[in-house]
Amino acid sequence: MIRIATEQDAEKLLAIYGYYVENTAITFEYEVPSVEEFRRRICQTLSKYPYLVSEQDGEIAGYAYAGAFKGRRAYDWAVETTIYIAKDARKKGLGKELYTALEKALALQNIINLNACIAYPSVEDEYLTKNSVQYHQHLGYRFVGEFHKCGYKFGRWYNMVWMEKCISHHPHQPLPVRSFEEIQNQLAFLPCDSNL
């Protein structure tokens, strides 16, 4: 089941994210944020963009969300996408389901460009592989650029790449971007909190 996240999910989502902070270079964050900080991040995202969770047998198994690509108004039709799957739930198709639902919501908002910022190793190691890039390629993202040795974690330098996917054409005059709140009733999945 895929549903809209709520701030009450913060602790469970943070448990998923915390693994990646402490054990991988997939995120360049060094310390696991507090539950309060993670709750704030969820609320901030939901004020404009989708933040979705995948549940299996009543437990949260992963989440995906979109955020502003850049703060300038001309970038309104572009977002940055993010996804994390619980370490024990990977390679079961949850990521594709989450990203498909995320794309559906973003299309309803009139978003066009999806951008993914991905940590990338020059040489794969125990903290980072090239799997994220391969995963995004499988979902239709294309490689657009690489920054070299811009992230330092676990005593090693890592690269960062940008990938993009366009989910509609680029019209001469794009439709205004709709808020996430405006489009929620058009989604096939229901929010778990009717106050959203």
CSV table of N, CA and C in Angstrom, one decimal, residues 61-118:
chain,number,residue,atom,x,y,z
A,61,ALA,N,8.0,0.4,4.6
A,61,ALA,CA,9.1,-0.3,4.0
A,61,ALA,C,10.0,0.6,3.1
A,62,GLY,N,9.5,1.8,2.9
A,62,GLY,CA,10.2,2.8,2.1
A,62,GLY,C,9.4,4.1,1.9
A,63,TYR,N,10.1,5.1,1.4
A,63,TYR,CA,9.5,6.3,1.1
A,63,TYR,C,10.2,7.1,0.0
A,64,ALA,N,9.4,8.0,-0.6
A,64,ALA,CA,9.9,8.8,-1.7
A,64,ALA,C,9.2,10.1,-1.7
A,65,TYR,N,9.9,11.2,-2.0
A,65,TYR,CA,9.4,12.5,-2.0
A,65,TYR,C,10.0,13.4,-3.1
A,66,ALA,N,9.5,14.5,-3.3
A,66,ALA,CA,10.0,15.5,-4.2
A,66,ALA,C,10.3,16.8,-3.5
A,67,GLY,N,11.2,17.5,-3.9
A,67,GLY,CA,11.5,18.8,-3.3
A,67,GLY,C,11.9,19.8,-4.4
A,68,ALA,N,12.0,21.1,-4.1
A,68,ALA,CA,12.4,22.1,-5.0
A,68,ALA,C,13.8,21.8,-5.7
A,69,PHE,N,13.8,21.9,-7.0
A,69,PHE,CA,15.1,21.8,-7.7
A,69,PHE,C,16.0,22.9,-7.4
A,70,LYS,N,15.5,24.1,-7.5
A,70,LYS,CA,16.2,25.4,-7.1
A,70,LYS,C,15.1,26.3,-6.7
A,71,GLY,N,15.5,27.4,-6.0
A,71,GLY,CA,14.6,28.3,-5.4
A,71,GLY,C,14.0,29.4,-6.3
A,72,ARG,N,14.5,29.5,-7.5
A,72,ARG,CA,14.1,30.6,-8.4
A,72,ARG,C,12.8,30.1,-9.1
A,73,ARG,N,11.9,31.1,-9.4
A,73,ARG,CA,10.6,30.8,-9.9
A,73,ARG,C,10.6,30.1,-11.3
A,74,ALA,N,11.6,30.4,-12.1
A,74,ALA,CA,11.7,29.7,-13.4
A,74,ALA,C,11.9,28.2,-13.3
A,75,TYR,N,12.3,27.7,-12.2
A,75,TYR,CA,12.5,26.3,-12.0
A,75,TYR,C,11.3,25.6,-11.4
A,76,ASP,N,10.2,26.3,-11.3
A,76,ASP,CA,9.0,25.7,-10.7
A,76,ASP,C,8.6,24.3,-11.3
A,77,TRP,N,8.8,24.1,-12.6
A,77,TRP,CA,8.4,22.9,-13.3
A,77,TRP,C,9.4,21.8,-13.1
A,78,ALA,N,10.4,22.0,-12.3
A,78,ALA,CA,11.4,20.9,-12.1
A,78,ALA,C,11.5,20.7,-10.6
A,79,VAL,N,11.7,19.4,-10.2
A,79,VAL,CA,11.9,19.0,-8.8
A,79,VAL,C,13.1,18.1,-8.7
A,80,GLU,N,13.5,17.9,-7.5
A,80,GLU,CA,14.5,16.9,-7.1
A,80,GLU,C,13.8,15.7,-6.5
A,81,THR,N,14.0,14.5,-6.9
A,81,THR,CA,13.3,13.3,-6.3
A,81,THR,C,14.3,12.6,-5.4
A,82,THR,N,13.7,12.0,-4.4
A,82,THR,CA,14.5,11.2,-3.4
A,82,THR,C,13.7,10.0,-3.0
A,83,ILE,N,14.5,8.9,-2.9
A,83,ILE,CA,13.8,7.6,-2.5
A,83,ILE,C,14.8,6.8,-1.5
A,84,TYR,N,14.2,6.2,-0.5
A,84,TYR,CA,14.9,5.3,0.4
A,84,TYR,C,14.0,4.1,0.7
A,85,ILE,N,14.6,2.9,0.6
A,85,ILE,CA,13.9,1.7,0.8
A,85,ILE,C,14.6,1.0,2.0
A,86,ALA,N,13.8,0.5,3.0
A,86,ALA,CA,14.4,-0.2,4.1
A,86,ALA,C,15.4,-1.3,3.6
A,87,LYS,N,16.5,-1.4,4.3
A,87,LYS,CA,17.5,-2.3,3.8
A,87,LYS,C,17.1,-3.7,3.6
A,88,ASP,N,16.1,-4.2,4.4
A,88,ASP,CA,15.6,-5.5,4.2
A,88,ASP,C,14.5,-5.7,3.2
A,89,ALA,N,14.1,-4.5,2.6
A,89,ALA,CA,13.0,-4.6,1.7
A,89,ALA,C,13.4,-4.2,0.2
A,90,ARG,N,14.7,-4.1,0.0
A,90,ARG,CA,15.2,-3.8,-1.3
A,90,ARG,C,15.1,-4.9,-2.3
A,91,LYS,N,15.0,-4.6,-3.6
A,91,LYS,CA,15.0,-5.5,-4.7
A,91,LYS,C,13.7,-6.3,-4.7
A,92,LYS,N,12.6,-5.7,-4.3
A,92,LYS,CA,11.3,-6.3,-4.3
A,92,LYS,C,10.3,-5.5,-5.1
A,93,GLY,N,10.7,-4.5,-5.8
A,93,GLY,CA,9.8,-3.7,-6.6
A,93,GLY,C,9.2,-2.6,-6.0
A,94,LEU,N,9.5,-2.3,-4.7
A,94,LEU,CA,8.9,-1.2,-3.9
A,94,LEU,C,9.3,0.1,-4.5
A,95,GLY,N,10.6,0.2,-4.8
A,95,GLY,CA,11.1,1.5,-5.4
A,95,GLY,C,10.3,1.9,-6.6
A,96,LYS,N,10.1,1.0,-7.5
A,96,LYS,CA,9.4,1.3,-8.8
A,96,LYS,C,8.0,1.7,-8.5
A,97,GLU,N,7.3,1.0,-7.5
A,97,GLU,CA,6.0,1.4,-7.2
A,97,GLU,C,5.9,2.8,-6.6
A,98,LEU,N,6.9,3.1,-5.7
A,98,LEU,CA,6.9,4.4,-5.1
A,98,LEU,C,7.1,5.5,-6.1
A,99,TYR,N,8.1,5.3,-7.0
A,99,TYR,CA,8.5,6.3,-8.0
A,99,TYR,C,7.3,6.5,-9.0
A,100,THR,N,6.6,5.4,-9.3
A,100,THR,CA,5.5,5.5,-10.2
A,100,THR,C,4.4,6.4,-9.6
A,101,ALA,N,4.1,6.1,-8.3
A,101,ALA,CA,3.1,6.9,-7.6
A,101,ALA,C,3.6,8.4,-7.5
A,102,LEU,N,4.8,8.6,-7.2
A,102,LEU,CA,5.4,9.9,-7.1
A,102,LEU,C,5.2,10.7,-8.4
A,103,GLU,N,5.6,10.0,-9.5
A,103,GLU,CA,5.4,10.6,-10.9
A,103,GLU,C,4.0,11.0,-11.2
A,104,LYS,N,3.1,10.1,-10.8
A,104,LYS,CA,1.7,10.4,-11.0
A,104,LYS,C,1.2,11.7,-10.3
A,105,ALA,N,1.6,11.8,-9.0
A,105,ALA,CA,1.3,13.0,-8.2
A,105,ALA,C,2.0,14.2,-8.9
A,106,LEU,N,3.2,14.1,-9.2
A,106,LEU,CA,3.9,15.3,-9.8
A,106,LEU,C,3.3,15.7,-11.1
A,107,ALA,N,2.9,14.7,-11.9
A,107,ALA,CA,2.3,15.1,-13.2
A,107,ALA,C,1.0,15.8,-13.0
A,108,LEU,N,0.2,15.4,-12.0
A,108,LEU,CA,-1.0,16.2,-11.6
A,108,LEU,C,-0.7,17.6,-11.2
A,109,GLN,N,0.5,17.8,-10.6
A,109,GLN,CA,0.9,19.2,-10.2
A,109,GLN,C,1.4,20.0,-11.4
A,110,ASN,N,1.5,19.4,-12.6
A,110,ASN,CA,2.1,20.0,-13.8
A,110,ASN,C,3.6,20.1,-13.8
A,111,ILE,N,4.2,19.3,-12.9
A,111,ILE,CA,5.7,19.2,-12.9
A,111,ILE,C,6.1,18.5,-14.2
A,112,ILE,N,7.2,18.9,-14.8
A,112,ILE,CA,7.7,18.3,-16.0
A,112,ILE,C,9.1,17.5,-15.8
A,113,ASN,N,10.0,18.2,-15.2
A,113,ASN,CA,11.4,17.6,-15.1
A,113,ASN,C,11.6,17.1,-13.7
A,114,LEU,N,12.0,15.8,-13.6
A,114,LEU,CA,12.4,15.1,-12.4
A,114,LEU,C,14.0,15.0,-12.4
A,115,ASN,N,14.6,15.5,-11.3
A,115,ASN,CA,16.0,15.4,-11.2
A,115,ASN,C,16.4,14.6,-10.0
A,116,ALA,N,17.5,13.8,-10.2
A,116,ALA,CA,18.0,13.0,-9.1
A,116,ALA,C,19.4,13.3,-8.9
A,117,CYS,N,19.8,13.7,-7.6
A,117,CYS,CA,21.2,13.9,-7.2
A,117,CYS,C,21.7,12.6,-6.6
A,118,ILE,N,22.7,12.0,-7.1
A,118,ILE,CA,23.1,10.7,-6.7
A,118,ILE,C,24.6,10.6,-6.4
